[in-house]
């Protein structure tokens, strides 16, 4: 990342590659795209996962196994299969356009995946649908460490459901909660295939996908810029792990234990 040139003709340039990529509008836009996905998709996914885990932690609920499986199933679905489903749903003649046209909201079909704003919304919806169940399982593992008699005792003492959630659930599943947040951040930041299957314009690329713009099938690949961008792209994940590894290890080691 401290050299510039092509092929074997590389020469030392110091921080020149880093300065150059921060002046590159495609790289800047890819950083913005990553933060947009993180700020919108990850919190919604984590909140929904917690909501489903709280609802499905009740042993008295009927068909609890069915509901848990149905919510977790998208996580086990092939990436290509679920991408095809969402591309079909939001196609010009897809189900979403058909409903919007019949309701009079649109006059003709709208190409959601060809416009930056709507394409980002589709990607966010697809990722929430796919990964909410995974986070739900993390939370369920933590919630099941808490004896159900604790909830019943709190109810007898007059504690509301909101009080049970904030005073009992959240403090006791903190390791699992932090672990889910870390994994969600790292997977969303480094996600390559999801955007690759949905978007076709460089203005919608995340950082991991924008790297390929510096690669040429011939001999003119800008390796210096590629390595500089790759170094910067993994830096947030490294920092997150360094500062939160204590909670990560604690969450993994304790979320599956009963006691």
PDB file of C-alpha atoms in Angstrom:
ATOM      1  CA  UNK A   1       0.000   0.000   0.000  1.00  0.00           C
ATOM      2  CA  UNK A   2       3.064   2.272   0.206  1.00  0.00           C
ATOM      3  CA  UNK A   3       4.087   1.685  -3.405  1.00  0.00           C
ATOM      4  CA  UNK A   4       2.632   2.777  -6.728  1.00  0.00           C
ATOM      5  CA  UNK A   5       2.860   1.499 -10.274  1.00  0.00           C
ATOM      6  CA  UNK A   6       1.664  -1.558 -12.199  1.00  0.00           C
ATOM      7  CA  UNK A   7       2.890  -5.125 -12.452  1.00  0.00           C
ATOM      8  CA  UNK A   8       6.510  -5.421 -11.384  1.00  0.00           C
ATOM      9  CA  UNK A   9       7.191  -1.721 -11.953  1.00  0.00           C
ATOM     10  CA  UNK A  10       6.427  -0.598  -8.406  1.00  0.00           C
ATOM     11  CA  UNK A  11       8.106   2.316  -6.646  1.00  0.00           C
ATOM     12  CA  UNK A  12       7.910   3.751  -3.150  1.00  0.00           C
ATOM     13  CA  UNK A  13       5.334   6.531  -2.685  1.00  0.00           C
ATOM     14  CA  UNK A  14       4.803   6.681   1.100  1.00  0.00           C
ATOM     15  CA  UNK A  15       1.255   7.684   1.967  1.00  0.00           C
ATOM     16  CA  UNK A  16       0.528   8.778  -1.599  1.00  0.00           C
ATOM     17  CA  UNK A  17      -1.975   5.950  -2.212  1.00  0.00           C
ATOM     18  CA  UNK A  18      -3.928   6.807   0.929  1.00  0.00           C
ATOM     19  CA  UNK A  19      -4.073  10.478  -0.020  1.00  0.00           C
ATOM     20  CA  UNK A  20      -5.169   9.550  -3.532  1.00  0.00           C
ATOM     21  CA  UNK A  21      -8.010   7.208  -2.550  1.00  0.00           C
ATOM     22  CA  UNK A  22      -9.407   9.792  -0.127  1.00  0.00           C
ATOM     23  CA  UNK A  23      -9.636  12.109  -3.109  1.00  0.00           C
ATOM     24  CA  UNK A  24     -11.416   9.422  -5.129  1.00  0.00           C
ATOM     25  CA  UNK A  25     -15.175  10.046  -5.176  1.00  0.00           C
ATOM     26  CA  UNK A  26     -16.007   6.361  -5.718  1.00  0.00           C
ATOM     27  CA  UNK A  27     -14.133   5.390  -2.544  1.00  0.00           C
ATOM     28  CA  UNK A  28     -15.720   8.218  -0.545  1.00  0.00           C
ATOM     29  CA  UNK A  29     -19.168   7.173  -1.779  1.00  0.00           C
ATOM     30  CA  UNK A  30     -18.492   3.532  -0.888  1.00  0.00           C
ATOM     31  CA  UNK A  31     -17.617   4.586   2.665  1.00  0.00           C
ATOM     32  CA  UNK A  32     -20.881   6.540   2.857  1.00  0.00           C
ATOM     33  CA  UNK A  33     -22.801   3.520   1.541  1.00  0.00           C
ATOM     34  CA  UNK A  34     -21.287   1.265   4.213  1.00  0.00           C
ATOM     35  CA  UNK A  35     -22.187   3.659   7.005  1.00  0.00           C
ATOM     36  CA  UNK A  36     -25.689   4.076   5.580  1.00  0.00           C
ATOM     37  CA  UNK A  37     -26.262   0.312   5.647  1.00  0.00           C
ATOM     38  CA  UNK A  38     -24.787   0.089   9.145  1.00  0.00           C
ATOM     39  CA  UNK A  39     -26.779   2.954  10.627  1.00  0.00           C
ATOM     40  CA  UNK A  40     -30.129   1.821   9.202  1.00  0.00           C
ATOM     41  CA  UNK A  41     -30.006  -1.946   8.732  1.00  0.00           C
ATOM     42  CA  UNK A  42     -28.047  -3.149  11.769  1.00  0.00           C
ATOM     43  CA  UNK A  43     -30.115  -1.387  14.511  1.00  0.00           C
ATOM     44  CA  UNK A  44     -33.420  -2.480  12.934  1.00  0.00           C
ATOM     45  CA  UNK A  45     -32.165  -6.060  12.661  1.00  0.00           C
ATOM     46  CA  UNK A  46     -30.928  -6.131  16.260  1.00  0.00           C
ATOM     47  CA  UNK A  47     -34.169  -4.666  17.641  1.00  0.00           C
ATOM     48  CA  UNK A  48     -36.325  -7.103  15.651  1.00  0.00           C
ATOM     49  CA  UNK A  49     -34.132 -10.004  16.750  1.00  0.00           C
ATOM     50  CA  UNK A  50     -34.561  -8.984  20.387  1.00  0.00           C
ATOM     51  CA  UNK A  51     -38.325  -8.577  19.965  1.00  0.00           C
ATOM     52  CA  UNK A  52     -38.724 -12.034  18.407  1.00  0.00           C
ATOM     53  CA  UNK A  53     -36.447 -13.598  21.044  1.00  0.00           C
ATOM     54  CA  UNK A  54     -38.491 -12.059  23.868  1.00  0.00           C
ATOM     55  CA  UNK A  55     -41.758 -13.282  22.367  1.00  0.00           C
ATOM     56  CA  UNK A  56     -40.469 -16.781  21.629  1.00  0.00           C
ATOM     57  CA  UNK A  57     -38.812 -17.240  25.012  1.00  0.00           C
ATOM     58  CA  UNK A  58     -42.189 -18.031  26.578  1.00  0.00           C
ATOM     59  CA  UNK A  59     -42.374 -21.821  27.144  1.00  0.00           C
ATOM     60  CA  UNK A  60     -46.169 -21.629  27.288  1.00  0.00           C
ATOM     61  CA  UNK A  61     -46.417 -20.417  23.692  1.00  0.00           C
ATOM     62  CA  UNK A  62     -47.892 -22.994  21.322  1.00  0.00           C
ATOM     63  CA  UNK A  63     -45.998 -24.026  18.160  1.00  0.00           C
ATOM     64  CA  UNK A  64     -42.899 -22.296  19.511  1.00  0.00           C
ATOM     65  CA  UNK A  65     -40.589 -24.583  17.521  1.00  0.00           C
ATOM     66  CA  UNK A  66     -42.390 -23.758  14.284  1.00  0.00           C
ATOM     67  CA  UNK A  67     -42.117 -19.996  14.839  1.00  0.00           C
ATOM     68  CA  UNK A  68     -38.437 -20.174  15.762  1.00  0.00           C
ATOM     69  CA  UNK A  69     -37.667 -22.265  12.683  1.00  0.00           C
ATOM     70  CA  UNK A  70     -39.680 -19.982  10.387  1.00  0.00           C
ATOM     71  CA  UNK A  71     -37.784 -16.884  11.578  1.00  0.00           C
ATOM     72  CA  UNK A  72     -34.365 -18.566  11.450  1.00  0.00           C
ATOM     73  CA  UNK A  73     -34.947 -20.271   8.075  1.00  0.00           C
ATOM     74  CA  UNK A  74     -33.934 -17.256   5.884  1.00  0.00           C
ATOM     75  CA  UNK A  75     -30.477 -17.389   7.483  1.00  0.00           C
ATOM     76  CA  UNK A  76     -30.051 -20.943   6.173  1.00  0.00           C
ATOM     77  CA  UNK A  77     -31.280 -20.006   2.691  1.00  0.00           C
ATOM     78  CA  UNK A  78     -28.754 -19.870  -0.129  1.00  0.00           C
ATOM     79  CA  UNK A  79     -27.500 -16.353  -0.823  1.00  0.00           C
ATOM     80  CA  UNK A  80     -28.184 -16.687  -4.542  1.00  0.00           C
ATOM     81  CA  UNK A  81     -31.684 -18.092  -3.912  1.00  0.00           C
ATOM     82  CA  UNK A  82     -32.785 -15.241  -1.658  1.00  0.00           C
ATOM     83  CA  UNK A  83     -31.223 -12.676  -4.008  1.00  0.00           C
ATOM     84  CA  UNK A  84     -33.285 -14.108  -6.879  1.00  0.00           C
ATOM     85  CA  UNK A  85     -36.418 -13.921  -4.725  1.00  0.00           C
ATOM     86  CA  UNK A  86     -35.908 -10.243  -3.912  1.00  0.00           C
ATOM     87  CA  UNK A  87     -34.885  -9.314  -7.441  1.00  0.00           C
ATOM     88  CA  UNK A  88     -38.106 -10.969  -8.655  1.00  0.00           C
ATOM     89  CA  UNK A  89     -40.229  -9.260  -6.013  1.00  0.00           C
ATOM     90  CA  UNK A  90     -38.915  -5.792  -6.907  1.00  0.00           C
ATOM     91  CA  UNK A  91     -38.650  -6.272 -10.678  1.00  0.00           C
ATOM     92  CA  UNK A  92     -40.651  -4.080 -13.092  1.00  0.00           C
ATOM     93  CA  UNK A  93     -43.276  -6.825 -13.386  1.00  0.00           C
ATOM     94  CA  UNK A  94     -42.720  -8.189  -9.878  1.00  0.00           C
ATOM     95  CA  UNK A  95     -45.156  -8.651  -7.018  1.00  0.00           C
ATOM     96  CA  UNK A  96     -44.353  -5.328  -5.311  1.00  0.00           C
ATOM     97  CA  UNK A  97     -44.955  -3.303  -8.488  1.00  0.00           C
ATOM     98  CA  UNK A  98     -48.104  -5.281  -9.230  1.00  0.00           C
ATOM     99  CA  UNK A  99     -49.562  -4.402  -5.812  1.00  0.00           C
ATOM    100  CA  UNK A 100     -48.534  -0.727  -6.056  1.00  0.00           C
ATOM    101  CA  UNK A 101     -50.041  -0.374  -9.547  1.00  0.00           C
ATOM    102  CA  UNK A 102     -53.301  -2.079  -8.547  1.00  0.00           C
ATOM    103  CA  UNK A 103     -53.601   0.183  -5.499  1.00  0.00           C
ATOM    104  CA  UNK A 104     -53.137   3.246  -7.718  1.00  0.00           C
ATOM    105  CA  UNK A 105     -49.917   4.290  -5.986  1.00  0.00           C
ATOM    106  CA  UNK A 106     -47.945   3.916  -9.221  1.00  0.00           C
ATOM    107  CA  UNK A 107     -49.107   4.241 -12.807  1.00  0.00           C
ATOM    108  CA  UNK A 108     -46.476   1.874 -14.220  1.00  0.00           C
ATOM    109  CA  UNK A 109     -43.864  -0.456 -12.808  1.00  0.00           C
ATOM    110  CA  UNK A 110     -40.870   1.167 -11.081  1.00  0.00           C
ATOM    111  CA  UNK A 111     -37.365  -0.246 -11.475  1.00  0.00           C
ATOM    112  CA  UNK A 112     -36.318  -0.292  -7.831  1.00  0.00           C
ATOM    113  CA  UNK A 113     -32.842  -1.741  -8.422  1.00  0.00           C
ATOM    114  CA  UNK A 114     -31.829   0.852 -11.031  1.00  0.00           C
ATOM    115  CA  UNK A 115     -32.170   3.878  -8.740  1.00  0.00           C
ATOM    116  CA  UNK A 116     -29.632   4.380  -5.901  1.00  0.00           C
ATOM    117  CA  UNK A 117     -32.097   5.286  -3.133  1.00  0.00           C
ATOM    118  CA  UNK A 118     -34.608   2.502  -3.824  1.00  0.00           C
ATOM    119  CA  UNK A 119     -31.851  -0.067  -4.479  1.00  0.00           C
ATOM    120  CA  UNK A 120     -30.330   0.676  -1.070  1.00  0.00           C
ATOM    121  CA  UNK A 121     -33.752   0.216   0.538  1.00  0.00           C
ATOM    122  CA  UNK A 122     -34.174  -3.164  -1.182  1.00  0.00           C
ATOM    123  CA  UNK A 123     -30.730  -4.278   0.015  1.00  0.00           C
ATOM    124  CA  UNK A 124     -31.530  -3.190   3.588  1.00  0.00           C
ATOM    125  CA  UNK A 125     -34.893  -5.024   3.565  1.00  0.00           C
ATOM    126  CA  UNK A 126     -33.269  -8.175   2.163  1.00  0.00           C
ATOM    127  CA  UNK A 127     -30.493  -8.157   4.766  1.00  0.00           C
ATOM    128  CA  UNK A 128     -32.939  -7.594   7.618  1.00  0.00           C
ATOM    129  CA  UNK A 129     -35.065 -10.510   6.383  1.00  0.00           C
ATOM    130  CA  UNK A 130     -32.018 -12.769   6.090  1.00  0.00           C
ATOM    131  CA  UNK A 131     -30.128 -12.065   9.330  1.00  0.00           C
ATOM    132  CA  UNK A 132     -32.770 -11.184  11.934  1.00  0.00           C
ATOM    133  CA  UNK A 133     -33.274 -14.874  12.762  1.00  0.00           C
ATOM    134  CA  UNK A 134     -29.569 -15.365  13.396  1.00  0.00           C
ATOM    135  CA  UNK A 135     -29.511 -12.590  15.985  1.00  0.00           C
ATOM    136  CA  UNK A 136     -32.726 -13.941  17.491  1.00  0.00           C
ATOM    137  CA  UNK A 137     -30.955 -17.251  18.198  1.00  0.00           C
ATOM    138  CA  UNK A 138     -28.101 -15.394  19.910  1.00  0.00           C
ATOM    139  CA  UNK A 139     -30.551 -13.577  22.169  1.00  0.00           C
ATOM    140  CA  UNK A 140     -32.559 -16.723  22.852  1.00  0.00           C
ATOM    141  CA  UNK A 141     -29.406 -18.496  24.018  1.00  0.00           C
ATOM    142  CA  UNK A 142     -28.842 -15.693  26.514  1.00  0.00           C
ATOM    143  CA  UNK A 143     -32.469 -15.443  27.625  1.00  0.00           C
ATOM    144  CA  UNK A 144     -32.706 -19.161  28.295  1.00  0.00           C
ATOM    145  CA  UNK A 145     -29.952 -18.824  30.890  1.00  0.00           C
ATOM    146  CA  UNK A 146     -32.512 -16.920  32.965  1.00  0.00           C
ATOM    147  CA  UNK A 147     -34.909 -19.162  34.876  1.00  0.00           C
ATOM    148  CA  UNK A 148     -38.533 -18.487  33.965  1.00  0.00           C
ATOM    149  CA  UNK A 149     -39.348 -18.356  37.686  1.00  0.00           C
ATOM    150  CA  UNK A 150     -37.425 -15.051  37.830  1.00  0.00           C
ATOM    151  CA  UNK A 151     -39.955 -13.495  35.438  1.00  0.00           C
ATOM    152  CA  UNK A 152     -42.878 -14.914  37.393  1.00  0.00           C
ATOM    153  CA  UNK A 153     -41.476 -13.567  40.664  1.00  0.00           C
ATOM    154  CA  UNK A 154     -41.077 -10.130  39.091  1.00  0.00           C
ATOM    155  CA  UNK A 155     -44.688 -10.203  37.880  1.00  0.00           C
ATOM    156  CA  UNK A 156     -45.890 -11.130  41.373  1.00  0.00           C
ATOM    157  CA  UNK A 157     -43.956  -8.144  42.741  1.00  0.00           C
ATOM    158  CA  UNK A 158     -45.867  -5.926  40.313  1.00  0.00           C
ATOM    159  CA  UNK A 159     -43.146  -5.377  37.756  1.00  0.00           C
ATOM    160  CA  UNK A 160     -44.447  -4.505  34.298  1.00  0.00           C
ATOM    161  CA  UNK A 161     -43.188  -6.192  31.130  1.00  0.00           C
ATOM    162  CA  UNK A 162     -41.161  -3.086  30.316  1.00  0.00           C
ATOM    163  CA  UNK A 163     -39.592  -3.266  33.772  1.00  0.00           C
ATOM    164  CA  UNK A 164     -38.792  -6.960  33.343  1.00  0.00           C
ATOM    165  CA  UNK A 165     -37.204  -6.230  29.980  1.00  0.00           C
ATOM    166  CA  UNK A 166     -35.041  -3.314  31.144  1.00  0.00           C
ATOM    167  CA  UNK A 167     -34.167  -4.532  34.665  1.00  0.00           C
ATOM    168  CA  UNK A 168     -33.837  -8.296  34.157  1.00  0.00           C
ATOM    169  CA  UNK A 169     -33.490  -9.268  30.499  1.00  0.00           C
ATOM    170  CA  UNK A 170     -31.097  -6.628  29.174  1.00  0.00           C
ATOM    171  CA  UNK A 171     -28.568  -6.680  32.060  1.00  0.00           C
ATOM    172  CA  UNK A 172     -28.386 -10.482  32.098  1.00  0.00           C
ATOM    173  CA  UNK A 173     -27.949 -10.957  28.353  1.00  0.00           C
ATOM    174  CA  UNK A 174     -25.442  -8.128  27.892  1.00  0.00           C
ATOM    175  CA  UNK A 175     -22.655 -10.496  26.649  1.00  0.00           C
ATOM    176  CA  UNK A 176     -24.925 -12.028  24.000  1.00  0.00           C
ATOM    177  CA  UNK A 177     -26.200  -8.578  23.019  1.00  0.00           C
ATOM    178  CA  UNK A 178     -22.699  -7.145  22.552  1.00  0.00           C
ATOM    179  CA  UNK A 179     -21.579 -10.257  20.647  1.00  0.00           C
ATOM    180  CA  UNK A 180     -24.501  -9.959  18.235  1.00  0.00           C
ATOM    181  CA  UNK A 181     -23.722  -6.260  17.709  1.00  0.00           C
ATOM    182  CA  UNK A 182     -20.056  -6.984  16.942  1.00  0.00           C
ATOM    183  CA  UNK A 183     -20.826  -9.787  14.490  1.00  0.00           C
ATOM    184  CA  UNK A 184     -23.520  -7.715  12.796  1.00  0.00           C
ATOM    185  CA  UNK A 185     -21.147  -4.787  12.352  1.00  0.00           C
ATOM    186  CA  UNK A 186     -18.307  -6.924  10.991  1.00  0.00           C
ATOM    187  CA  UNK A 187     -20.487  -8.898   8.571  1.00  0.00           C
ATOM    188  CA  UNK A 188     -22.293  -5.838   7.308  1.00  0.00           C
ATOM    189  CA  UNK A 189     -19.092  -3.812   6.862  1.00  0.00           C
ATOM    190  CA  UNK A 190     -17.278  -6.586   4.991  1.00  0.00           C
ATOM    191  CA  UNK A 191     -20.277  -7.852   3.026  1.00  0.00           C
ATOM    192  CA  UNK A 192     -19.397  -8.346  -0.623  1.00  0.00           C
ATOM    193  CA  UNK A 193     -21.822 -10.798  -2.228  1.00  0.00           C
ATOM    194  CA  UNK A 194     -25.104  -9.160  -1.179  1.00  0.00           C
ATOM    195  CA  UNK A 195     -24.346  -5.892  -2.938  1.00  0.00           C
ATOM    196  CA  UNK A 196     -22.741  -7.728  -5.861  1.00  0.00           C
ATOM    197  CA  UNK A 197     -25.987  -9.615  -6.546  1.00  0.00           C
ATOM    198  CA  UNK A 198     -28.205  -6.528  -6.329  1.00  0.00           C
ATOM    199  CA  UNK A 199     -26.472  -3.403  -7.566  1.00  0.00           C
ATOM    200  CA  UNK A 200     -24.924  -2.608 -10.920  1.00  0.00           C
ATOM    201  CA  UNK A 201     -23.817   1.000 -10.423  1.00  0.00           C
ATOM    202  CA  UNK A 202     -20.538   1.920  -8.737  1.00  0.00           C
ATOM    203  CA  UNK A 203     -22.288   4.724  -6.832  1.00  0.00           C
ATOM    204  CA  UNK A 204     -24.075   2.069  -4.740  1.00  0.00           C
ATOM    205  CA  UNK A 205     -21.016  -0.108  -3.990  1.00  0.00           C
ATOM    206  CA  UNK A 206     -19.847  -0.704  -0.406  1.00  0.00           C
ATOM    207  CA  UNK A 207     -16.107  -0.592   0.306  1.00  0.00           C
ATOM    208  CA  UNK A 208     -15.503  -4.323  -0.251  1.00  0.00           C
ATOM    209  CA  UNK A 209     -17.106  -4.158  -3.698  1.00  0.00           C
ATOM    210  CA  UNK A 210     -15.477  -0.864  -4.696  1.00  0.00           C
ATOM    211  CA  UNK A 211     -12.100  -2.608  -4.466  1.00  0.00           C
ATOM    212  CA  UNK A 212     -12.708  -4.391  -7.748  1.00  0.00           C
ATOM    213  CA  UNK A 213     -12.839  -1.044  -9.589  1.00  0.00           C
ATOM    214  CA  UNK A 214      -9.059  -0.794  -9.128  1.00  0.00           C
ATOM    215  CA  UNK A 215      -8.496  -4.242 -10.661  1.00  0.00           C
ATOM    216  CA  UNK A 216      -7.884  -4.618 -14.379  1.00  0.00           C
ATOM    217  CA  UNK A 217      -8.010  -8.055 -16.036  1.00  0.00           C
ATOM    218  CA  UNK A 218      -4.961  -6.958 -18.012  1.00  0.00           C
ATOM    219  CA  UNK A 219      -1.723  -5.703 -16.521  1.00  0.00           C
ATOM    220  CA  UNK A 220      -2.754  -2.225 -15.426  1.00  0.00           C
ATOM    221  CA  UNK A 221      -4.275  -3.053 -12.016  1.00  0.00           C
ATOM    222  CA  UNK A 222      -3.620  -0.297  -9.488  1.00  0.00           C
ATOM    223  CA  UNK A 223      -2.298  -2.562  -6.740  1.00  0.00           C
ATOM    224  CA  UNK A 224      -1.102   0.296  -4.561  1.00  0.00           C
ATOM    225  CA  UNK A 225      -4.575   1.821  -4.354  1.00  0.00           C
ATOM    226  CA  UNK A 226      -6.149  -1.629  -3.940  1.00  0.00           C
ATOM    227  CA  UNK A 227      -3.970  -2.500  -0.955  1.00  0.00           C
ATOM    228  CA  UNK A 228      -4.438   0.945   0.587  1.00  0.00           C
ATOM    229  CA  UNK A 229      -8.202   0.596   0.304  1.00  0.00           C
ATOM    230  CA  UNK A 230      -8.076  -3.002   1.591  1.00  0.00           C
ATOM    231  CA  UNK A 231      -6.041  -1.865   4.600  1.00  0.00           C
ATOM    232  CA  UNK A 232      -8.542   0.869   5.414  1.00  0.00           C
ATOM    233  CA  UNK A 233     -11.513  -1.468   4.868  1.00  0.00           C
ATOM    234  CA  UNK A 234     -10.345  -3.976   7.498  1.00  0.00           C
ATOM    235  CA  UNK A 235      -9.286  -1.293  10.008  1.00  0.00           C
ATOM    236  CA  UNK A 236     -12.782  -0.797  11.564  1.00  0.00           C
ATOM    237  CA  UNK A 237     -13.188  -4.558  12.125  1.00  0.00           C
ATOM    238  CA  UNK A 238      -9.752  -4.774  13.758  1.00  0.00           C
ATOM    239  CA  UNK A 239     -10.494  -1.841  16.059  1.00  0.00           C
ATOM    240  CA  UNK A 240     -13.901  -3.237  17.019  1.00  0.00           C
ATOM    241  CA  UNK A 241     -12.336  -6.597  17.882  1.00  0.00           C
ATOM    242  CA  UNK A 242      -9.468  -5.045  19.864  1.00  0.00           C
ATOM    243  CA  UNK A 243     -11.734  -2.918  22.034  1.00  0.00           C
ATOM    244  CA  UNK A 244     -14.627  -5.379  22.461  1.00  0.00           C
ATOM    245  CA  UNK A 245     -12.951  -8.799  22.368  1.00  0.00           C
ATOM    246  CA  UNK A 246     -13.596  -9.238  26.106  1.00  0.00           C
ATOM    247  CA  UNK A 247     -17.355  -9.040  25.559  1.00  0.00           C
ATOM    248  CA  UNK A 248     -17.100 -11.125  22.386  1.00  0.00           C
ATOM    249  CA  UNK A 249     -15.367 -14.041  24.113  1.00  0.00           C
ATOM    250  CA  UNK A 250     -17.674 -13.745  27.127  1.00  0.00           C
ATOM    251  CA  UNK A 251     -20.769 -13.740  24.940  1.00  0.00           C
ATOM    252  CA  UNK A 252     -19.703 -16.787  22.926  1.00  0.00           C
ATOM    253  CA  UNK A 253     -18.617 -18.767  25.997  1.00  0.00           C
ATOM    254  CA  UNK A 254     -21.636 -18.012  28.190  1.00  0.00           C
ATOM    255  CA  UNK A 255     -24.595 -17.645  25.816  1.00  0.00           C
ATOM    256  CA  UNK A 256     -24.952 -21.393  25.437  1.00  0.00           C
ATOM    257  CA  UNK A 257     -24.567 -22.245  29.140  1.00  0.00           C
ATOM    258  CA  UNK A 258     -27.453 -22.894  31.475  1.00  0.00           C
ATOM    259  CA  UNK A 259     -27.103 -21.741  35.028  1.00  0.00           C
TER     260      UNK A 259
END
